[in-house]
Coordinates of C-alpha atoms in Angstrom, one line a residue:
M61 CA 0.0 0.0 0.0
S62 CA 1.4 3.3 -1.0
K63 CA 1.7 6.1 1.6
P64 CA -0.6 9.1 1.5
A65 CA 0.5 12.3 -0.3
D66 CA 0.6 14.2 3.0
P67 CA 4.0 15.9 3.2
A68 CA 4.2 15.2 6.9
Y69 CA 5.3 11.6 5.9
H70 CA 8.5 13.2 4.5
W71 CA 11.2 15.7 5.3
N72 CA 10.9 18.2 2.5
G73 CA 14.5 17.5 1.2
A74 CA 13.7 18.9 -2.2
D75 CA 13.1 22.3 -0.7
L76 CA 16.4 22.4 1.1
D77 CA 19.1 24.8 0.0
L78 CA 21.7 22.0 0.2
D79 CA 24.7 24.1 -0.7
A80 CA 24.0 26.6 2.0
Y81 CA 23.4 23.9 4.6
L82 CA 26.6 22.0 3.8
A83 CA 28.5 25.3 3.9
R84 CA 27.0 26.1 7.3
I85 CA 28.3 22.8 8.8
G86 CA 31.6 22.9 6.9
F87 CA 31.0 19.7 4.9
D88 CA 32.9 19.4 1.6
G89 CA 32.8 15.6 1.2
E90 CA 31.1 13.3 -1.2
R91 CA 27.4 13.9 -1.6
A92 CA 26.3 10.3 -1.7
P93 CA 24.2 8.2 0.6
T94 CA 27.1 6.2 2.0
V95 CA 28.3 5.2 5.5
R96 CA 31.3 7.4 5.2
T97 CA 29.3 10.5 4.2
L98 CA 26.8 9.8 7.1
H99 CA 29.7 9.8 9.6
E100 CA 31.1 13.0 8.2
L101 CA 27.7 14.7 8.2
V102 CA 26.9 13.8 11.8
R103 CA 30.2 15.0 13.0
A104 CA 30.0 18.3 11.0
H105 CA 26.4 19.0 12.1
T106 CA 26.9 18.1 15.7
T107 CA 30.0 20.3 16.1
A108 CA 28.8 23.3 14.0
I109 CA 25.2 23.9 15.2
P110 CA 24.7 24.6 18.9
F111 CA 21.7 23.4 21.0
E112 CA 19.7 26.4 22.3
N113 CA 16.2 27.3 23.5
L114 CA 16.6 31.1 23.5
E115 CA 13.7 31.8 21.4
I116 CA 11.4 30.3 24.0
I117 CA 12.9 32.4 26.7
L118 CA 12.5 35.5 24.5
G119 CA 8.8 34.7 24.2
R120 CA 8.7 33.4 20.7
S121 CA 7.3 30.3 19.1
I122 CA 9.4 27.5 17.6
P123 CA 8.1 26.8 14.0
L124 CA 9.4 23.5 12.5
D125 CA 8.7 24.3 8.8
L126 CA 11.9 23.9 6.7
A127 CA 11.9 27.5 5.5
T128 CA 12.1 28.7 9.1
L129 CA 14.7 26.1 10.1
Q130 CA 16.9 27.2 7.2
D131 CA 16.5 30.8 8.0
K132 CA 17.3 30.4 11.7
L133 CA 20.0 27.6 11.8
V134 CA 21.6 28.2 8.3
R135 CA 21.2 31.9 7.3
R136 CA 21.2 33.5 10.7
R137 CA 23.6 30.9 12.1
R138 CA 21.7 30.3 15.3
G139 CA 21.1 27.0 17.0
G140 CA 18.1 25.0 18.0
Y141 CA 16.9 22.1 20.1
C142 CA 16.3 18.5 19.0
Y143 CA 13.2 19.1 16.8
E144 CA 14.9 21.9 14.9
N145 CA 18.2 20.2 14.4
V146 CA 16.6 16.9 13.5
G147 CA 14.2 18.5 11.0
L148 CA 17.0 20.2 9.2
F149 CA 19.3 17.2 9.2
A150 CA 16.5 14.8 8.1
A151 CA 15.9 17.1 5.1
A152 CA 19.5 17.0 4.1
L153 CA 19.7 13.2 4.5
E154 CA 16.5 12.7 2.4
R155 CA 17.9 15.1 -0.3
L156 CA 21.1 13.1 -0.5
G157 CA 19.3 9.7 -0.8
F158 CA 19.5 8.2 2.6
G159 CA 16.6 6.3 4.1
V160 CA 15.3 8.4 7.0
T161 CA 12.7 7.5 9.7
G162 CA 12.0 9.7 12.7
L163 CA 12.0 8.2 16.2
S164 CA 11.2 9.6 19.6
G165 CA 13.2 9.2 22.9
R166 CA 12.0 9.5 26.5
V167 CA 14.8 11.4 28.3
S168 CA 15.6 9.9 31.7
M169 CA 18.8 11.8 32.5
G170 CA 18.2 14.2 35.3
A171 CA 14.6 13.1 35.7
G172 CA 15.0 11.1 38.9
T173 CA 11.9 9.0 39.4
A174 CA 9.7 11.3 37.3
L175 CA 8.3 10.0 34.1
R176 CA 8.8 12.4 31.2
P177 CA 7.0 12.3 27.9
A178 CA 8.9 11.0 24.8
T179 CA 9.9 14.4 23.4
H180 CA 13.4 13.8 22.2
A181 CA 13.8 13.5 18.4
L182 CA 16.4 11.3 16.7
L183 CA 16.7 9.4 13.4
R184 CA 16.9 5.9 12.1
V185 CA 19.0 6.0 8.9
T186 CA 20.0 3.6 6.2
T187 CA 22.6 3.9 3.5
A188 CA 22.9 2.7 -0.1
D189 CA 26.2 0.9 0.4
D190 CA 25.5 -1.1 3.7
D191 CA 22.8 -3.2 5.2
R192 CA 23.3 -1.9 8.8
V193 CA 20.7 0.4 10.5
W194 CA 22.2 3.5 12.0
L195 CA 20.9 6.0 14.6
C196 CA 21.7 9.7 14.4
D197 CA 21.3 12.0 17.3
V198 CA 22.3 15.4 16.2
G199 CA 19.8 17.3 18.4
F200 CA 20.7 16.3 22.0
G201 CA 23.4 18.9 22.3
A202 CA 25.9 16.4 23.7
G203 CA 26.8 14.1 20.8
P204 CA 27.4 11.4 19.9
L205 CA 29.8 12.8 17.1
V206 CA 29.1 9.6 15.1
P207 CA 26.1 7.7 13.9
F208 CA 25.8 4.5 15.9
E209 CA 24.5 1.0 14.9
L210 CA 21.3 -0.3 16.1
S211 CA 23.1 -3.0 18.0
A212 CA 23.7 -3.4 21.8
G213 CA 27.2 -2.6 23.0
E214 CA 29.7 0.2 23.8
F215 CA 30.9 2.7 21.2
T216 CA 32.9 5.9 21.1
G217 CA 32.7 9.2 19.3
G218 CA 36.2 10.5 19.5
D219 CA 37.1 10.2 23.2
W220 CA 33.4 10.3 24.4
Q221 CA 32.0 7.0 25.5
F222 CA 28.4 5.7 25.0
R223 CA 26.6 2.4 25.4
L224 CA 23.4 1.2 23.7
E225 CA 21.4 -1.4 25.7
S226 CA 18.6 -3.6 24.5
R227 CA 15.8 -4.2 27.0
R228 CA 12.2 -5.5 27.1
G229 CA 9.7 -2.8 27.7
E230 CA 6.0 -2.6 28.5
L231 CA 3.9 -5.5 27.0
D232 CA 7.2 -7.3 26.2
S233 CA 8.1 -4.6 23.6
D234 CA 11.6 -3.9 22.3
L235 CA 13.2 -1.0 24.2
W236 CA 16.5 0.6 23.6
V237 CA 18.4 2.7 26.1
L238 CA 21.3 5.0 25.3
H239 CA 23.9 5.6 28.2
Q240 CA 26.7 8.1 28.2
F241 CA 29.8 8.4 30.4
G242 CA 30.4 11.7 32.2
R243 CA 31.1 13.3 35.5
D244 CA 28.7 11.0 37.4
G245 CA 30.0 7.8 35.6
W246 CA 27.6 5.9 33.4
I247 CA 24.1 7.3 33.3
D248 CA 21.1 6.5 31.1
R249 CA 20.3 9.4 28.7
Y250 CA 17.1 8.2 27.2
S251 CA 15.1 5.2 26.0
F252 CA 13.3 4.8 22.7
T253 CA 11.4 2.3 20.5
L254 CA 11.4 1.9 16.8
N255 CA 7.9 3.1 16.3
P256 CA 8.1 5.6 13.4
Q257 CA 7.5 9.3 14.0
Y258 CA 6.4 11.8 11.4
G259 CA 6.4 15.6 11.2
I260 CA 3.0 15.8 12.8
D261 CA 4.2 13.8 15.8
Y262 CA 7.1 16.1 16.2
A263 CA 4.8 19.1 16.0
V264 CA 2.8 17.8 19.0
G265 CA 6.0 17.2 21.1
N266 CA 7.4 20.5 20.0
H267 CA 4.3 22.3 21.3
F268 CA 4.7 20.7 24.7
V269 CA 8.4 21.3 25.0
S270 CA 8.2 25.0 23.9
T271 CA 5.1 26.0 25.9
S272 CA 4.4 23.7 28.9
P273 CA 5.5 25.0 32.4
R274 CA 6.5 21.3 32.9
S275 CA 9.0 21.5 30.1
P276 CA 12.7 22.0 31.2
F277 CA 13.0 24.5 28.3
T278 CA 10.5 27.1 29.3
T279 CA 12.0 28.3 32.6
R280 CA 15.6 29.4 31.8
P281 CA 18.2 29.5 29.0
F282 CA 19.7 26.1 28.2
V283 CA 22.5 26.2 25.6
Q284 CA 25.0 23.5 24.6
R285 CA 28.1 23.4 22.3
F286 CA 29.7 20.0 21.7
H287 CA 33.2 19.5 20.5
P288 CA 35.5 16.5 20.3
E289 CA 37.5 17.8 23.3
A290 CA 34.9 19.5 25.4
H291 CA 31.1 20.0 26.0
H292 CA 30.0 23.4 27.1
V293 CA 26.6 23.9 28.8
L294 CA 24.9 27.2 29.8
D295 CA 22.1 26.4 32.3
G296 CA 20.5 29.7 33.4
T297 CA 23.6 31.6 34.5
T298 CA 25.7 28.5 35.3
L299 CA 28.4 27.7 32.8
V300 CA 29.7 24.1 32.8
T301 CA 32.5 22.6 30.8
E302 CA 32.8 18.8 30.7
Y303 CA 35.5 16.6 29.2
P304 CA 35.5 13.1 27.9
D305 CA 37.3 11.6 30.9
G306 CA 34.5 12.7 33.2
T307 CA 36.2 15.8 34.6
G308 CA 34.8 19.3 34.3
N309 CA 34.5 22.8 35.9
T310 CA 31.7 25.2 36.7
R311 CA 31.3 28.9 37.2
E312 CA 28.5 31.3 37.8
L313 CA 27.9 34.2 35.4
E314 CA 26.4 37.6 35.9
P315 CA 23.4 38.2 33.5
T316 CA 25.3 40.9 31.8
E317 CA 28.0 38.4 30.8
L318 CA 25.5 36.2 28.9
P319 CA 25.8 37.8 25.4
K320 CA 29.6 37.7 25.5
V321 CA 29.6 34.0 26.6
L322 CA 27.0 33.1 24.1
A323 CA 29.1 34.6 21.3
E324 CA 32.6 33.4 22.4
V325 CA 31.7 29.9 23.7
F326 CA 28.6 28.9 21.9
D327 CA 29.0 30.9 18.6
I328 CA 25.6 32.6 19.1
D329 CA 25.4 36.2 18.3
L330 CA 22.3 37.9 19.6
T331 CA 21.0 41.3 18.4
E332 CA 21.4 44.1 20.9
A333 CA 17.6 44.0 21.5
D334 CA 17.6 40.3 22.2
A335 CA 20.7 40.4 24.4
A336 CA 18.9 43.1 26.6
A337 CA 15.7 41.2 26.6
L338 CA 17.5 38.0 27.7
A339 CA 19.2 39.7 30.6
N340 CA 16.0 41.3 31.8
A341 CA 13.6 38.4 31.2
P342 CA 11.5 37.1 34.1
W343 CA 13.7 34.0 34.5
I344 CA 16.4 36.2 36.0
R345 CA 14.1 37.2 38.9
D346 CA 12.4 33.8 39.4

């Protein structure tokens, strides 16, 4: 049975300005749906485009249409959170001929005993030159720097360590759990199933993440920049730098320091109006 014509089943790759996107992430490799190209694209995107929720803190919505994503992440060289990064990346992969299916993860890291909704976006990807199934997580803000196989076991992205675990979920379903190594040792990042997700599903999750008072992204700035040698995190006015061996350092910032730190550490240049609004937003007083 053929799929309906509803564009929500696809990623609008034909509408992507591929040259501009590849220039944005610094990719100049072969434009072919191969394993090698996939590895190069994941590394380039993950290290070039930061994770950020600043539009929410500035009182704006987060549209997921490709034109808006290209304008924000490519033309204006801003960042985005998982739905934005994944939407742009999926369009590029589709345009290049990869097989692309959306998935949703349920973040457990930092949740304690609370049950969070499955609002993290990642991708299941296949290539033309290999039978393996790959997972790409370009929107978490903390790597991996590589696509990883849908196969239980440990893997590395540079010096960063990860582990994918296979479990049995509710109703004896297949459940996968991604773990990462950091300052607190091995911790589980999120779980996911292989139930396909489409654009309309991401739109629903995006609405919750960008508007709900229960969302971690509506209360304070949360920005990340991931490099092979360091992971930088801005959580409110707390600046954290973590390293692959689990060490790190933390310092508190004054609100007036935020624009400079965003530019120098996270490669995010705000307009003067946005910088002033960020420093005077209600989150500073809460």
